[in-house]
Coordinates of C-alpha atoms and ligand atoms in Angstrom, one line a residue:
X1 CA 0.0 0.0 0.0
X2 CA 1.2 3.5 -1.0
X3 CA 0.0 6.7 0.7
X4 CA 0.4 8.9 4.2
X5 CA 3.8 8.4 5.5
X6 CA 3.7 6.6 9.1
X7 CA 3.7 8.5 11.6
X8 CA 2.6 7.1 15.4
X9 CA 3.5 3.6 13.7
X10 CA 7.2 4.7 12.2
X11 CA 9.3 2.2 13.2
X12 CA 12.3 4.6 14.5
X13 CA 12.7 6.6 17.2
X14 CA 10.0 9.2 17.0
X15 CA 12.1 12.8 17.2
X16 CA 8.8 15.6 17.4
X17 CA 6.1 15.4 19.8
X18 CA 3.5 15.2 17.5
X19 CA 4.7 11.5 16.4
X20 CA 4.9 10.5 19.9
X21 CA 1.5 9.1 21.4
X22 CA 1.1 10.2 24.8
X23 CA 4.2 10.3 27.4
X24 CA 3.2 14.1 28.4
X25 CA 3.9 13.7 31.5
X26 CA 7.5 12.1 31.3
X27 CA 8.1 14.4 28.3
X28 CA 7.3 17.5 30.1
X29 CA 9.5 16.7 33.1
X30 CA 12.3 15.8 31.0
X31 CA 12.1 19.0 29.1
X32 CA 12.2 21.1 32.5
X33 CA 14.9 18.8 34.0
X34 CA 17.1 20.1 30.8
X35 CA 15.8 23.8 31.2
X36 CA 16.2 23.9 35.0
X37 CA 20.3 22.6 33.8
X38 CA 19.8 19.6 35.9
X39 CA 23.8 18.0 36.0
X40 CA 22.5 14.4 35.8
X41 CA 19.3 13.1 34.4
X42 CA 18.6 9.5 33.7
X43 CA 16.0 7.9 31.7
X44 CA 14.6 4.7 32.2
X45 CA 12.6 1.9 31.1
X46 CA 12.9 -1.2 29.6
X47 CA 13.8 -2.3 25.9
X48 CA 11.2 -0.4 23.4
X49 CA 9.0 1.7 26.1
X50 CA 10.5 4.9 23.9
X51 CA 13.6 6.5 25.6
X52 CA 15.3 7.4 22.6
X53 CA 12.3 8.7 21.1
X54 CA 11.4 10.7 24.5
X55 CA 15.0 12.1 24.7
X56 CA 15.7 12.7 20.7
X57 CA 12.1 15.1 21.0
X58 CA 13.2 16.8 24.3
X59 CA 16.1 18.0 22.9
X60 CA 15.0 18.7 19.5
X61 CA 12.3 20.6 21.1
X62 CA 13.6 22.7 23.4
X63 CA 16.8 23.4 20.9
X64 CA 19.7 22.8 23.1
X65 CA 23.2 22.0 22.0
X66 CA 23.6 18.2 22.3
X67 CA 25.7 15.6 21.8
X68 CA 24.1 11.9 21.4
X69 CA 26.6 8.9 21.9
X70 CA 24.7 5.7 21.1
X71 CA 26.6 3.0 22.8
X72 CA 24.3 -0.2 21.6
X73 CA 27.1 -1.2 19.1
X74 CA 28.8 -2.0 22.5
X75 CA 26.3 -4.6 23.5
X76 CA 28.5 -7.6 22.6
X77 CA 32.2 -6.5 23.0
X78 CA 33.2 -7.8 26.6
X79 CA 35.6 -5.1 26.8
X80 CA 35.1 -1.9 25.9
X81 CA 38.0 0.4 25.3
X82 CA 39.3 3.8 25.8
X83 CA 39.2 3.8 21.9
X84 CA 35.8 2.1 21.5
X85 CA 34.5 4.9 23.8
X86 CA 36.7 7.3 21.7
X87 CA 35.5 6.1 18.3
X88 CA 31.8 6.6 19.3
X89 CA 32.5 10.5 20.7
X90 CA 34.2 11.2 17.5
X91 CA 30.8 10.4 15.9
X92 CA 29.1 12.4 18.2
X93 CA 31.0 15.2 17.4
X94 CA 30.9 15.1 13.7
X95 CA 27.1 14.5 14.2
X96 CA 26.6 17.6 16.9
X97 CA 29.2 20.0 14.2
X98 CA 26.6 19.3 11.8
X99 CA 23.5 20.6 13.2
X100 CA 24.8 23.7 15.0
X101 CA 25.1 27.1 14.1
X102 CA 28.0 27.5 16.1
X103 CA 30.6 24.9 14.3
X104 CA 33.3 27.6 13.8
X105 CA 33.7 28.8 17.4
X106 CA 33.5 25.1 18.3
X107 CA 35.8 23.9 16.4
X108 CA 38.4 26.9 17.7
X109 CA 38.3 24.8 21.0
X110 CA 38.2 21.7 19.8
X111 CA 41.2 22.2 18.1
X112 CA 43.2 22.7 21.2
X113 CA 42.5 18.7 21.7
X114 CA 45.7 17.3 22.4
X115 CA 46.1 14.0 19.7
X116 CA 42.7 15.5 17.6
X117 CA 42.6 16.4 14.0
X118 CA 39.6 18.5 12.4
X119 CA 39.0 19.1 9.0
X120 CA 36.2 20.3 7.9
X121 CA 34.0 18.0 9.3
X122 CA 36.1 15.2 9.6
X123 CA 37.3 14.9 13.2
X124 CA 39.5 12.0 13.9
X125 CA 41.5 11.0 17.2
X126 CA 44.9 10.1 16.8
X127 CA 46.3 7.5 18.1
X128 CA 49.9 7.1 17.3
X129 CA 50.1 10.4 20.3
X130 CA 48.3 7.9 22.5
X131 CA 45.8 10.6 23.8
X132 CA 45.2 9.4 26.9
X133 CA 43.0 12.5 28.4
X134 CA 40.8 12.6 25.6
X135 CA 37.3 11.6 26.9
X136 CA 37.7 14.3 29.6
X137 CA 39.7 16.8 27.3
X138 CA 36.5 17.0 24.9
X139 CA 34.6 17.2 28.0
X140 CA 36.6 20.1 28.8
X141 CA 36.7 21.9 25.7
X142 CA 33.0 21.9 24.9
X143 CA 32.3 23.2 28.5
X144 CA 35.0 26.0 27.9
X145 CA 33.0 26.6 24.7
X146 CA 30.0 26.9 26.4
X147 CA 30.8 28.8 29.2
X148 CA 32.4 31.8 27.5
X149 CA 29.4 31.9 25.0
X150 CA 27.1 32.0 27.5
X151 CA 25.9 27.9 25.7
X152 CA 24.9 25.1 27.5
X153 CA 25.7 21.7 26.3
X154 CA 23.7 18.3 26.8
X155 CA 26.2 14.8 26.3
X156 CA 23.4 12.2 25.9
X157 CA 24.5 8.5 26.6
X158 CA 22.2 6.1 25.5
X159 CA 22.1 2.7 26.8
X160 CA 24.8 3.9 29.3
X161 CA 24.4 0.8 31.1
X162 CA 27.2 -0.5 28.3
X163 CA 29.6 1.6 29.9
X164 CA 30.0 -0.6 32.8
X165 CA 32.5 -2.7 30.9
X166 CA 34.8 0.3 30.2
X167 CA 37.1 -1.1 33.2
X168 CA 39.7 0.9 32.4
X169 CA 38.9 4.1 31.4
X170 CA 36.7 4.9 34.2
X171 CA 33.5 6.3 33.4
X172 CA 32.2 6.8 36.4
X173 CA 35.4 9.0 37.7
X174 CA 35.0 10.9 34.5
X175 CA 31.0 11.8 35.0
X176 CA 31.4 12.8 38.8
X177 CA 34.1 15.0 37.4
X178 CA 31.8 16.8 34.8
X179 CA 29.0 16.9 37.5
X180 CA 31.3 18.8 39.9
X181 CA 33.2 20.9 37.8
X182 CA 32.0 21.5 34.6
X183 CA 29.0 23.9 35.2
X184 CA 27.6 23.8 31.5
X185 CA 27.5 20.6 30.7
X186 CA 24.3 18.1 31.7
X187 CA 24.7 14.5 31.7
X188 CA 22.0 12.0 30.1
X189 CA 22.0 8.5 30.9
X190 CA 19.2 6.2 29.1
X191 CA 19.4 2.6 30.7
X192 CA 17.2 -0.3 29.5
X193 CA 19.2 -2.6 31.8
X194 CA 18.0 -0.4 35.0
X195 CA 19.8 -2.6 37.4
X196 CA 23.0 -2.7 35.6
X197 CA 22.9 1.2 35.2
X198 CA 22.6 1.2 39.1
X199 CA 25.2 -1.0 39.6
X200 CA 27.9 1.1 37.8
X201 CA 26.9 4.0 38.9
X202 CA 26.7 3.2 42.6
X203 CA 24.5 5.7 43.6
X204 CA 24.2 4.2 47.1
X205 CA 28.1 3.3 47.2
X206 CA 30.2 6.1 49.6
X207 CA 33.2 4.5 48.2
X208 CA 32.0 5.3 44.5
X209 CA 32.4 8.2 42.4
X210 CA 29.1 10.1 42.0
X211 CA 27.6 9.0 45.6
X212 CA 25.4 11.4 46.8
X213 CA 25.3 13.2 43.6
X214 CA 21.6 14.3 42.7
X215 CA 20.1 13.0 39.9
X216 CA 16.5 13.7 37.8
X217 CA 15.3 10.5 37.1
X218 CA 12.0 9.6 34.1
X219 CA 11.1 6.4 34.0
X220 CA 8.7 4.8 30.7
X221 CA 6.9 1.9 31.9
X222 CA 4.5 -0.5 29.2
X223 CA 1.5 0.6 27.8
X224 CA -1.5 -0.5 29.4
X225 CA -4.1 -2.2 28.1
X226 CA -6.6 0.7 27.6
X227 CA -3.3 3.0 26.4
X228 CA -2.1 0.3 23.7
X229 CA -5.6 -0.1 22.2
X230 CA -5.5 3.8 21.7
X231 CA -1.8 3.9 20.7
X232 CA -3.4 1.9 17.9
X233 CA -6.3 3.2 17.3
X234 CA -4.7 6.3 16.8
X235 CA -2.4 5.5 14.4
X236 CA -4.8 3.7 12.1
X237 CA -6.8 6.8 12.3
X238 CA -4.2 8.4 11.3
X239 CA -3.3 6.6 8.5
X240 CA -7.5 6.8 6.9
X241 CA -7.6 2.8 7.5
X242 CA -10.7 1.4 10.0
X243 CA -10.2 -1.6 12.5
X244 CA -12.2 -3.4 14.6
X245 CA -11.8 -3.3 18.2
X246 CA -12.0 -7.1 18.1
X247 CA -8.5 -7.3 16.0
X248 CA -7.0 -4.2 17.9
X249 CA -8.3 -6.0 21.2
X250 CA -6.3 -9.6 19.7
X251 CA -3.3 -7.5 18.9
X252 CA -2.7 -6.4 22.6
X253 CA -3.9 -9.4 23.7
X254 CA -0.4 -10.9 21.8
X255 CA 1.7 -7.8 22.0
X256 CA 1.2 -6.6 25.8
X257 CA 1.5 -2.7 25.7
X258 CA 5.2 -2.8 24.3
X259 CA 5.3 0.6 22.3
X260 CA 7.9 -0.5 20.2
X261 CA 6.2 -4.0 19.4
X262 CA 2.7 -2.0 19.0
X263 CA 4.6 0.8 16.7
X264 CA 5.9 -2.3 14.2
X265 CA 2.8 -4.1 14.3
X266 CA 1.2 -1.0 13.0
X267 CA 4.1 -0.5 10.4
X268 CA 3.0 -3.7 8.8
X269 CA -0.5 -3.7 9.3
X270 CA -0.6 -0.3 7.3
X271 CA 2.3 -1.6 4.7
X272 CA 0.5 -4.7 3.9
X273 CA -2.7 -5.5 5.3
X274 CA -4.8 -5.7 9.0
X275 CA -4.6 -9.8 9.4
X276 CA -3.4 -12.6 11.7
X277 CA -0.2 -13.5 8.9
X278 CA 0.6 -10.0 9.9
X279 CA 0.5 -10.3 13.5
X280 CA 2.2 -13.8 13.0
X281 CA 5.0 -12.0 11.3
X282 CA 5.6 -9.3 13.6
X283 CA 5.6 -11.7 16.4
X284 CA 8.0 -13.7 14.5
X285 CA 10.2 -10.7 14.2
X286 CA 10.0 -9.1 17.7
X287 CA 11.0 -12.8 19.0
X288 CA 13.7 -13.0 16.7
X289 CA 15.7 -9.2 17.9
X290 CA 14.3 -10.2 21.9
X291 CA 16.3 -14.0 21.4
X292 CA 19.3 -12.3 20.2
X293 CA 19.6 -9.9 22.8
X294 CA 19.5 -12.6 24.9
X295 CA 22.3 -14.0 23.3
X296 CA 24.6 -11.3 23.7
X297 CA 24.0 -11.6 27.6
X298 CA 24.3 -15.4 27.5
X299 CA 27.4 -15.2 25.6
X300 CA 29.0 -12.4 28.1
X301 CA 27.9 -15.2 30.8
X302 CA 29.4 -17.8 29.5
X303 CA 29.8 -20.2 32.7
X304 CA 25.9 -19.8 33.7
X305 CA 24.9 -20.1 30.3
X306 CA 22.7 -23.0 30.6
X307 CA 21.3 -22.0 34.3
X308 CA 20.1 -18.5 33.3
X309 CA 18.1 -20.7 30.3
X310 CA 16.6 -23.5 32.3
X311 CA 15.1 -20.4 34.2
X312 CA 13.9 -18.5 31.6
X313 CA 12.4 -21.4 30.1
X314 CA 10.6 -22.1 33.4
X315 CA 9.3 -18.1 33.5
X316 CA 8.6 -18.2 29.9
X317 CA 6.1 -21.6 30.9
X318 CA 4.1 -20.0 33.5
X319 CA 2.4 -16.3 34.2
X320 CA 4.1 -15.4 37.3
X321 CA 6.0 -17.7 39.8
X322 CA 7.9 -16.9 43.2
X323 CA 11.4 -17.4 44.5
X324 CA 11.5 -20.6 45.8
X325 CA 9.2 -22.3 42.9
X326 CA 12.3 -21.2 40.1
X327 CA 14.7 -22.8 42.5
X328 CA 13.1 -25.7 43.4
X329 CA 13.0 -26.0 39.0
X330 CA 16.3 -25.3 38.6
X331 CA 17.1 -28.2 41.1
X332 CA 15.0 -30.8 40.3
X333 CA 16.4 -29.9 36.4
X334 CA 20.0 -30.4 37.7
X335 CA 19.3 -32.9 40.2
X336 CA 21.4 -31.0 42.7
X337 CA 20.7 -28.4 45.7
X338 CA 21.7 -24.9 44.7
X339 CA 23.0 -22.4 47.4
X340 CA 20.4 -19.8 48.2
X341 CA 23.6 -17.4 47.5
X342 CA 24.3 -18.6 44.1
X343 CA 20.7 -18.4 43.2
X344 CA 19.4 -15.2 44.2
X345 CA 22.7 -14.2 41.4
X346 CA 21.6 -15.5 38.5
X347 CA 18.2 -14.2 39.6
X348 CA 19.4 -10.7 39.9
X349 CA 21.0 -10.9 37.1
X350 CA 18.2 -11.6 34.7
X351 CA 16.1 -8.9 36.7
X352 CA 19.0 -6.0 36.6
X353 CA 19.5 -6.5 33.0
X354 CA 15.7 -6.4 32.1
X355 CA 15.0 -10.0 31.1
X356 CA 13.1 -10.6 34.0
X357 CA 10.8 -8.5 35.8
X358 CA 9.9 -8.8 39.7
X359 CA 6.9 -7.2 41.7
X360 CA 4.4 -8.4 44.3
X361 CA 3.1 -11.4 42.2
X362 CA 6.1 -12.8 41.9
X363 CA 8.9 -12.6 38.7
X364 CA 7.9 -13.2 34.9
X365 CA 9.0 -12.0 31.9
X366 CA 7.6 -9.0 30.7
X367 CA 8.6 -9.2 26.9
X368 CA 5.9 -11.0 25.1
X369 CA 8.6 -11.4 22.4
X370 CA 11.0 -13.1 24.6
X371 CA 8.5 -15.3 26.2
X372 CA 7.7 -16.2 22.6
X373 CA 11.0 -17.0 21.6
X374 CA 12.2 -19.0 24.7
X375 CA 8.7 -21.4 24.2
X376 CA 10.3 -22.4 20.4
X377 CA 13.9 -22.5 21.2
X378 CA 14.9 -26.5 22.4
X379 CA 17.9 -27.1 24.4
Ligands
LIG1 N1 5.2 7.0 22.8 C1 5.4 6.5 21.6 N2 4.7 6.9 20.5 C2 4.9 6.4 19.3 N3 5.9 5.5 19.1 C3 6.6 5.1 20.1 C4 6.4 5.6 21.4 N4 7.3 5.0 22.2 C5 8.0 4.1 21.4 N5 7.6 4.2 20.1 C6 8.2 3.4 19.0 O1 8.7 2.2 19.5 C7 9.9 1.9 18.9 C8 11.0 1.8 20.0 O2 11.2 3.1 20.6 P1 12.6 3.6 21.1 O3 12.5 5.1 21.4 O4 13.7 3.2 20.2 O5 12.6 2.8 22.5 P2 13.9 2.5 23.4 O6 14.9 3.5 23.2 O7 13.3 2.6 24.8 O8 14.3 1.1 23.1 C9 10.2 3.0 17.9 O9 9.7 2.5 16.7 C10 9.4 4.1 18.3 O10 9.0 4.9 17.2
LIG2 MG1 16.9 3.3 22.6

C-alpha cells in the first residue's frame, strides 16, 4: 500500500512530539529537568517503552546543544576500550558540528585537543600520540566553549548501562568530574538494563564516584491495556484505515503494551494489510531481535549459560512464579541443591538486565517477544 507516511507507527525513534502518542507527563519533566540545567538526568525503562524517542524530542524541542553517543554497538564486546568509547564521541562530534550554528567557534576549542585532527567536518583522534586524556579533554573543551558563550551543552548516553564494561577508562570517575566541575554541561544517561545502570553508577556506594550526587530520574513503563488499544487506534486513524476493536483488542492481547512492538505491528499492518499473517510475522520478528539480545548476555555469561536458560524457560512456561518455585525447578532440572547465595545471582542478574521483571506477584517476563521466543527455542 502506498499513501500517508507513518507516523505514530514509524518504526524509528520518534524525534517531534506530535509523532509520539502520549508520554506528556515524562516528556514534560524531562524537558524542565534540561531547562532547570539539571547536571545528571537518567531515563529509564525497559527495551522499546521509547527512551530514545522521549529524549531525541526533548532535545529537538527545546533546541539545546547536544551531543548523542549511542553506545548499543557495545552490547557484545566484553571489553570496551578507551578507543571504542573514543570512536563513538568522535561520531558524536561530527554529528553535533553538523547541526549547530556554532561549528566555527567550536571547532576553535576543539582544536586545542591534544592527539585530535579536524577538518572540515572530519574529526578524527589520533592515536599514534596515545591521547590518553581525551574523553575528559572534549569534555573540557565543549564546557570552555559553552561557558564563554554563554551555551549550555547536553552529552546524551544512551544505553549507558554499556559503559559498565569500560574497566579501564573509568566512566564513572570521568561523569562525577563533569558533574562537579563542569557547570555547563548536563549529563543524560538512558538505561534499559535499569539494574546494571545502578550497579555502575553506585548511587548508594560512599566509596564510588558520583555517591550522593543528585540526579532527575524519568522512567517509561509498558503501555497498558486501555493506552495500547488507543496507541493503535490512533495511528490507524491516522493513516484513513478502519479496524475493529476485536483485532486491535487480539493484537494487545499478543503484544502486551510494548510501544515499540505496537509501533511495528502498526508499520506492517498499514504496509500490507490488518490480518493474523501479519500479526504472526511481527511476532516472529519481535521474538527474533528479543532471542538475540538474549544471546549477547548469554554469551558475556558464558559459565551460567545453561542455568540462566533452564530459568527462563521455566518463566517463559508460567504467568508469574515466586522465588523458591524457580529454584526448586532449577534443582530438580539439575538434580542437585543450589545455594540460596548462588541463586538469588543469577536471579538478579536476569532482573537487573531487564530480562526478567519482579513485583508483588512474583517474577515473569515482561517481553511477550521473549517469552515467545524462549517457548520455540529446544535445548
Ligand atoms: N510514545 C510513543 N509513541 C509512538 N511511538 C513510540 C512511542 N514509544 C516508542 N515508540 C516506537 O517504539 C519503537 C521503540 O522506541 P525507542 O524510542 O527506540 O525505544 P527505546 O529507546 O526505549 O528502546 C520505535 O519504533 C518508536 O517509534
Ligand atoms: Mg533506545
Amino acid at each position: 500500500m502506498v499513501g500517508a507516511p507513518v507516523l505514530i507507527f514509524d518504526p524509528r525513534p520518534k524525534t517531534k512530539r506530535s509523532d509520539l502518542f502520549d508520554r506528556e507527563e515524562e516528556l514534560s519533566r524531562f524537558e524542565e529537568s534540561i531547562s532547570r540545567r539539571d547536571p545528571l538526568i537518567l531515563l529509564l525503562g525497559l527495551r522499546r517503552t521509547g527512551k530514545t524517542s522521549l529524549l531525541l524530542t526533548g532535545l529537538n524541542e527545546l533546541k539545546v546543544n547536544y551531543l548523542l553517543v549511542d553506545l548499543r554497538v557495545l552490547e557484545e564486546k566484553l571489553q570496551i576500550t578507551r578507543r571504542d568509547i573514543a570512536f563513538l564521541l568522535e561520531k558524536a562530534v561530527v554529528d553535533f558540528l553538523r547541526r549547530t550554528s556554532f561549528k566555527e567557534r567550536i571547532t576553535k576549542y576543539l582544536e586545542k585537543i591534544e592527539g585530535l585532527r579536524i577538518a572540515g567536518f572530519e574529526v578524527k583522534v589520533d592515536w599514534r600520540t596515545k591521547p590518553y586524556y581525551f574523553i575528559s579533554d572534549l569534555f573540557h573543551a565543549l564546557n570552555s566553549w559553552a561557558e564563554d558563550t554563554g551555551e549550555y551543552v547536553v552529552v546524551a548516553f544512551d544505553e549507558a548501562q554499556e559503559l559498565a564494561r569500560a574497566y579501564r577508562v573509568g566512566f564513572d570517575r570521568i561523569l562525577s568530574y563533569v558533574y562537579d566541575y563542569l557547570r555547563n554541561i548536563s549529563i543524560v544517561l538512558t538505561g534499559s538494563k535499569i539494574g546494571l545502570l545502578y550497579r555502575f553508577l553506585r548511587i548508594g556506594d560512599p566509596e564510588a564516584p558520583l555517591y550522593g550526587r543528585a540526579r532527575l530520574e524519568v522512567k517509561l513503563d509498558y503501555f497498558n491495556r486501555e493506552m495500547s488499544l488507543e496507541f493503535l487506534r490512533k495511528g490507524f486513524e491516522e493513516q484513513g484505515i478502519a479496524v475493529s476493536e476485536n483485532t486491535l483488542e487480539k493484537v494487545v492481547d499478543v503484544l502486551n503494551g510494548v510501544p515499540g512492538w505496537l509501533a511495528l505491528y502498526g508499520y506492517y499492518a498499514v504496509r500490507y494489510s490488518v490480518s493474523n499473517d501479519v500479526l504472526e510475522r511481527v511476532l516472529r520478528e519481535a521474538s527474533a531481535v528479543a532471542l538475540n539480545e538474549l544471546k549477547h548476555f548469554l554469551e558475556l555469561r558464558y559459565q551460567a549459560r545453561s542455568r540462566y536458560l533452564t530459568i527462563l524457560k521455566y518463566l517463559a512456561s508460567v504467568e508469574y512464579a515466586v522465588w523458591s518455585e524457580i529454584k526448586r525447578y532449577l534443582e530438580s532440572r539439575e538434580g542437585v541443591a543450589i545455594d540460596d547465595k548462588t541463586f538469588s545471582r543469577l536471579l538478579k542478574n536476569l532482573v537487573d538486565t531487564g530480562f526478567v521483571e519482579k513485583s508483588s506477584k512474583g517474577y515473569r517476563i515482561a517481553d511477550p517477544a521473549l517469552k515467545y521466543s524462549l517457548r520455540e527455542i529446544v535445548s
